[in-house]
JSON list of C-alpha atoms in Angstrom, two decimals:
[
{"chain": "A", "resi": 923, "resn": "UNK", "atom": "CA", "xyz": [21.66, -21.20, 4.82]},
{"chain": "A", "resi": 924, "resn": "UNK", "atom": "CA", "xyz": [23.66, -18.29, 3.32]},
{"chain": "A", "resi": 925, "resn": "UNK", "atom": "CA", "xyz": [21.21, -15.83, 4.85]},
{"chain": "A", "resi": 926, "resn": "UNK", "atom": "CA", "xyz": [21.57, -17.40, 8.35]},
{"chain": "A", "resi": 927, "resn": "UNK", "atom": "CA", "xyz": [25.40, -17.34, 8.09]},
{"chain": "A", "resi": 928, "resn": "UNK", "atom": "CA", "xyz": [25.49, -13.69, 7.17]},
{"chain": "A", "resi": 929, "resn": "UNK", "atom": "CA", "xyz": [23.04, -12.80, 9.78]},
{"chain": "A", "resi": 930, "resn": "UNK", "atom": "CA", "xyz": [25.13, -14.65, 12.41]},
{"chain": "A", "resi": 931, "resn": "UNK", "atom": "CA", "xyz": [28.24, -13.05, 11.37]},
{"chain": "A", "resi": 932, "resn": "UNK", "atom": "CA", "xyz": [26.77, -9.50, 11.50]},
{"chain": "A", "resi": 933, "resn": "UNK", "atom": "CA", "xyz": [25.06, -10.25, 14.88]},
{"chain": "A", "resi": 934, "resn": "UNK", "atom": "CA", "xyz": [28.37, -11.51, 16.33]},
{"chain": "A", "resi": 935, "resn": "UNK", "atom": "CA", "xyz": [29.89, -8.05, 15.59]},
{"chain": "A", "resi": 936, "resn": "UNK", "atom": "CA", "xyz": [27.06, -6.23, 17.30]},
{"chain": "A", "resi": 937, "resn": "UNK", "atom": "CA", "xyz": [27.35, -5.74, 21.09]},
{"chain": "A", "resi": 938, "resn": "UNK", "atom": "CA", "xyz": [23.72, -5.37, 22.19]},
{"chain": "A", "resi": 939, "resn": "UNK", "atom": "CA", "xyz": [20.55, -7.41, 21.55]},
{"chain": "A", "resi": 940, "resn": "UNK", "atom": "CA", "xyz": [18.85, -3.98, 20.72]},
{"chain": "A", "resi": 941, "resn": "UNK", "atom": "CA", "xyz": [21.37, -3.41, 17.87]},
{"chain": "A", "resi": 942, "resn": "UNK", "atom": "CA", "xyz": [20.69, -6.87, 16.58]},
{"chain": "A", "resi": 943, "resn": "UNK", "atom": "CA", "xyz": [16.87, -6.48, 16.60]},
{"chain": "A", "resi": 944, "resn": "UNK", "atom": "CA", "xyz": [17.26, -3.07, 14.85]},
{"chain": "A", "resi": 945, "resn": "UNK", "atom": "CA", "xyz": [19.60, -4.63, 12.30]},
{"chain": "A", "resi": 946, "resn": "UNK", "atom": "CA", "xyz": [17.22, -7.40, 11.32]},
{"chain": "A", "resi": 947, "resn": "UNK", "atom": "CA", "xyz": [14.34, -4.85, 11.13]},
{"chain": "A", "resi": 948, "resn": "UNK", "atom": "CA", "xyz": [16.30, -2.45, 8.94]},
{"chain": "A", "resi": 949, "resn": "UNK", "atom": "CA", "xyz": [17.40, -5.34, 6.72]},
{"chain": "A", "resi": 950, "resn": "UNK", "atom": "CA", "xyz": [13.76, -5.99, 5.68]},
{"chain": "A", "resi": 951, "resn": "UNK", "atom": "CA", "xyz": [12.73, -2.30, 5.59]},
{"chain": "A", "resi": 952, "resn": "UNK", "atom": "CA", "xyz": [13.74, -2.20, 2.03]},
{"chain": "A", "resi": 953, "resn": "UNK", "atom": "CA", "xyz": [12.21, 1.42, 1.45]},
{"chain": "A", "resi": 954, "resn": "UNK", "atom": "CA", "xyz": [13.46, 2.99, 4.75]},
{"chain": "A", "resi": 955, "resn": "UNK", "atom": "CA", "xyz": [10.21, 4.18, 5.85]},
{"chain": "A", "resi": 956, "resn": "UNK", "atom": "CA", "xyz": [10.49, 2.68, 9.35]},
{"chain": "A", "resi": 957, "resn": "UNK", "atom": "CA", "xyz": [7.75, 0.14, 8.61]},
{"chain": "A", "resi": 958, "resn": "UNK", "atom": "CA", "xyz": [7.61, -3.42, 7.34]},
{"chain": "A", "resi": 959, "resn": "UNK", "atom": "CA", "xyz": [4.91, -4.07, 4.80]},
{"chain": "A", "resi": 960, "resn": "UNK", "atom": "CA", "xyz": [3.01, -7.28, 4.99]},
{"chain": "A", "resi": 961, "resn": "UNK", "atom": "CA", "xyz": [5.17, -8.57, 2.18]},
{"chain": "A", "resi": 962, "resn": "UNK", "atom": "CA", "xyz": [8.39, -7.64, 4.09]},
{"chain": "A", "resi": 963, "resn": "UNK", "atom": "CA", "xyz": [7.05, -9.42, 7.08]},
{"chain": "A", "resi": 964, "resn": "UNK", "atom": "CA", "xyz": [6.24, -12.48, 5.01]},
{"chain": "A", "resi": 965, "resn": "UNK", "atom": "CA", "xyz": [9.73, -12.48, 3.59]},
{"chain": "A", "resi": 966, "resn": "UNK", "atom": "CA", "xyz": [11.34, -12.19, 7.01]},
{"chain": "A", "resi": 967, "resn": "UNK", "atom": "CA", "xyz": [9.39, -15.04, 8.49]},
{"chain": "A", "resi": 968, "resn": "UNK", "atom": "CA", "xyz": [10.05, -17.23, 5.45]},
{"chain": "A", "resi": 969, "resn": "UNK", "atom": "CA", "xyz": [13.81, -16.58, 6.02]},
{"chain": "A", "resi": 970, "resn": "UNK", "atom": "CA", "xyz": [13.61, -16.99, 9.79]},
{"chain": "A", "resi": 971, "resn": "UNK", "atom": "CA", "xyz": [11.69, -20.19, 9.53]},
{"chain": "A", "resi": 972, "resn": "UNK", "atom": "CA", "xyz": [13.27, -21.77, 6.53]},
{"chain": "A", "resi": 973, "resn": "UNK", "atom": "CA", "xyz": [14.29, -25.39, 6.43]},
{"chain": "A", "resi": 974, "resn": "UNK", "atom": "CA", "xyz": [17.25, -26.65, 4.42]},
{"chain": "A", "resi": 975, "resn": "UNK", "atom": "CA", "xyz": [15.20, -28.50, 1.90]},
{"chain": "A", "resi": 976, "resn": "UNK", "atom": "CA", "xyz": [11.73, -29.96, 2.25]},
{"chain": "A", "resi": 977, "resn": "UNK", "atom": "CA", "xyz": [11.56, -33.33, 0.41]},
{"chain": "A", "resi": 978, "resn": "UNK", "atom": "CA", "xyz": [8.44, -34.43, -1.35]},
{"chain": "A", "resi": 979, "resn": "UNK", "atom": "CA", "xyz": [7.50, -36.85, 1.50]},
{"chain": "A", "resi": 980, "resn": "UNK", "atom": "CA", "xyz": [7.64, -34.03, 3.94]},
{"chain": "A", "resi": 981, "resn": "UNK", "atom": "CA", "xyz": [4.55, -32.29, 2.64]},
{"chain": "A", "resi": 982, "resn": "UNK", "atom": "CA", "xyz": [3.06, -32.24, 6.23]},
{"chain": "A", "resi": 983, "resn": "UNK", "atom": "CA", "xyz": [6.18, -30.23, 7.48]},
{"chain": "A", "resi": 984, "resn": "UNK", "atom": "CA", "xyz": [5.99, -27.77, 4.61]},
{"chain": "A", "resi": 985, "resn": "UNK", "atom": "CA", "xyz": [2.27, -27.34, 5.44]},
{"chain": "A", "resi": 986, "resn": "UNK", "atom": "CA", "xyz": [3.00, -26.79, 9.05]},
{"chain": "A", "resi": 987, "resn": "UNK", "atom": "CA", "xyz": [5.66, -24.33, 8.21]},
{"chain": "A", "resi": 988, "resn": "UNK", "atom": "CA", "xyz": [3.35, -22.28, 6.05]},
{"chain": "A", "resi": 989, "resn": "UNK", "atom": "CA", "xyz": [0.67, -22.37, 8.83]},
{"chain": "A", "resi": 990, "resn": "UNK", "atom": "CA", "xyz": [3.20, -21.19, 11.34]},
{"chain": "A", "resi": 991, "resn": "UNK", "atom": "CA", "xyz": [4.27, -18.35, 9.04]},
{"chain": "A", "resi": 992, "resn": "UNK", "atom": "CA", "xyz": [0.61, -17.33, 8.51]},
{"chain": "A", "resi": 993, "resn": "UNK", "atom": "CA", "xyz": [-0.28, -17.38, 12.18]},
{"chain": "A", "resi": 994, "resn": "UNK", "atom": "CA", "xyz": [2.98, -15.48, 13.13]},
{"chain": "A", "resi": 995, "resn": "UNK", "atom": "CA", "xyz": [2.27, -12.82, 10.37]},
{"chain": "A", "resi": 996, "resn": "UNK", "atom": "CA", "xyz": [-1.18, -12.39, 11.68]},
{"chain": "A", "resi": 997, "resn": "UNK", "atom": "CA", "xyz": [0.02, -12.05, 15.30]},
{"chain": "A", "resi": 998, "resn": "UNK", "atom": "CA", "xyz": [2.41, -9.34, 14.18]},
{"chain": "A", "resi": 999, "resn": "UNK", "atom": "CA", "xyz": [0.19, -7.44, 12.00]},
{"chain": "A", "resi": 1000, "resn": "UNK", "atom": "CA", "xyz": [-3.18, -7.82, 13.42]},
{"chain": "A", "resi": 1001, "resn": "UNK", "atom": "CA", "xyz": [-5.50, -5.72, 11.24]},
{"chain": "A", "resi": 1002, "resn": "UNK", "atom": "CA", "xyz": [-2.67, -3.41, 9.94]},
{"chain": "A", "resi": 1003, "resn": "UNK", "atom": "CA", "xyz": [-0.88, -3.69, 6.82]},
{"chain": "A", "resi": 1004, "resn": "UNK", "atom": "CA", "xyz": [2.41, -2.48, 8.30]},
{"chain": "A", "resi": 1005, "resn": "UNK", "atom": "CA", "xyz": [4.63, -3.49, 11.31]},
{"chain": "A", "resi": 1006, "resn": "UNK", "atom": "CA", "xyz": [6.33, -0.76, 13.19]},
{"chain": "A", "resi": 1007, "resn": "UNK", "atom": "CA", "xyz": [9.78, -1.18, 14.72]},
{"chain": "A", "resi": 1008, "resn": "UNK", "atom": "CA", "xyz": [8.21, -0.75, 18.17]},
{"chain": "A", "resi": 1009, "resn": "UNK", "atom": "CA", "xyz": [5.83, -3.60, 17.63]},
{"chain": "A", "resi": 1010, "resn": "UNK", "atom": "CA", "xyz": [8.62, -5.78, 16.09]},
{"chain": "A", "resi": 1011, "resn": "UNK", "atom": "CA", "xyz": [10.87, -5.04, 19.11]},
{"chain": "A", "resi": 1012, "resn": "UNK", "atom": "CA", "xyz": [8.04, -5.95, 21.56]},
{"chain": "A", "resi": 1013, "resn": "UNK", "atom": "CA", "xyz": [7.48, -9.19, 19.76]}
]
């Protein structure tokens, strides 16, 4: 929740969608090499697709969320271990 609030505030201050996309990418590019590692992509997707709190009876929902994260990660990375800004921007 805090992550989403901070992201919304930062995005509100940026004028173009391109700036917002670059900001999100740079936020997860922790070593400033212009690439997101598979771990960075996993973290980004977990934050982007998070739910407030999954109750024990919502195991199905948690499993579907994990499946969606895995599928999206595969879609973004393909056979590579890294995601470029250009590929992220296309997506």
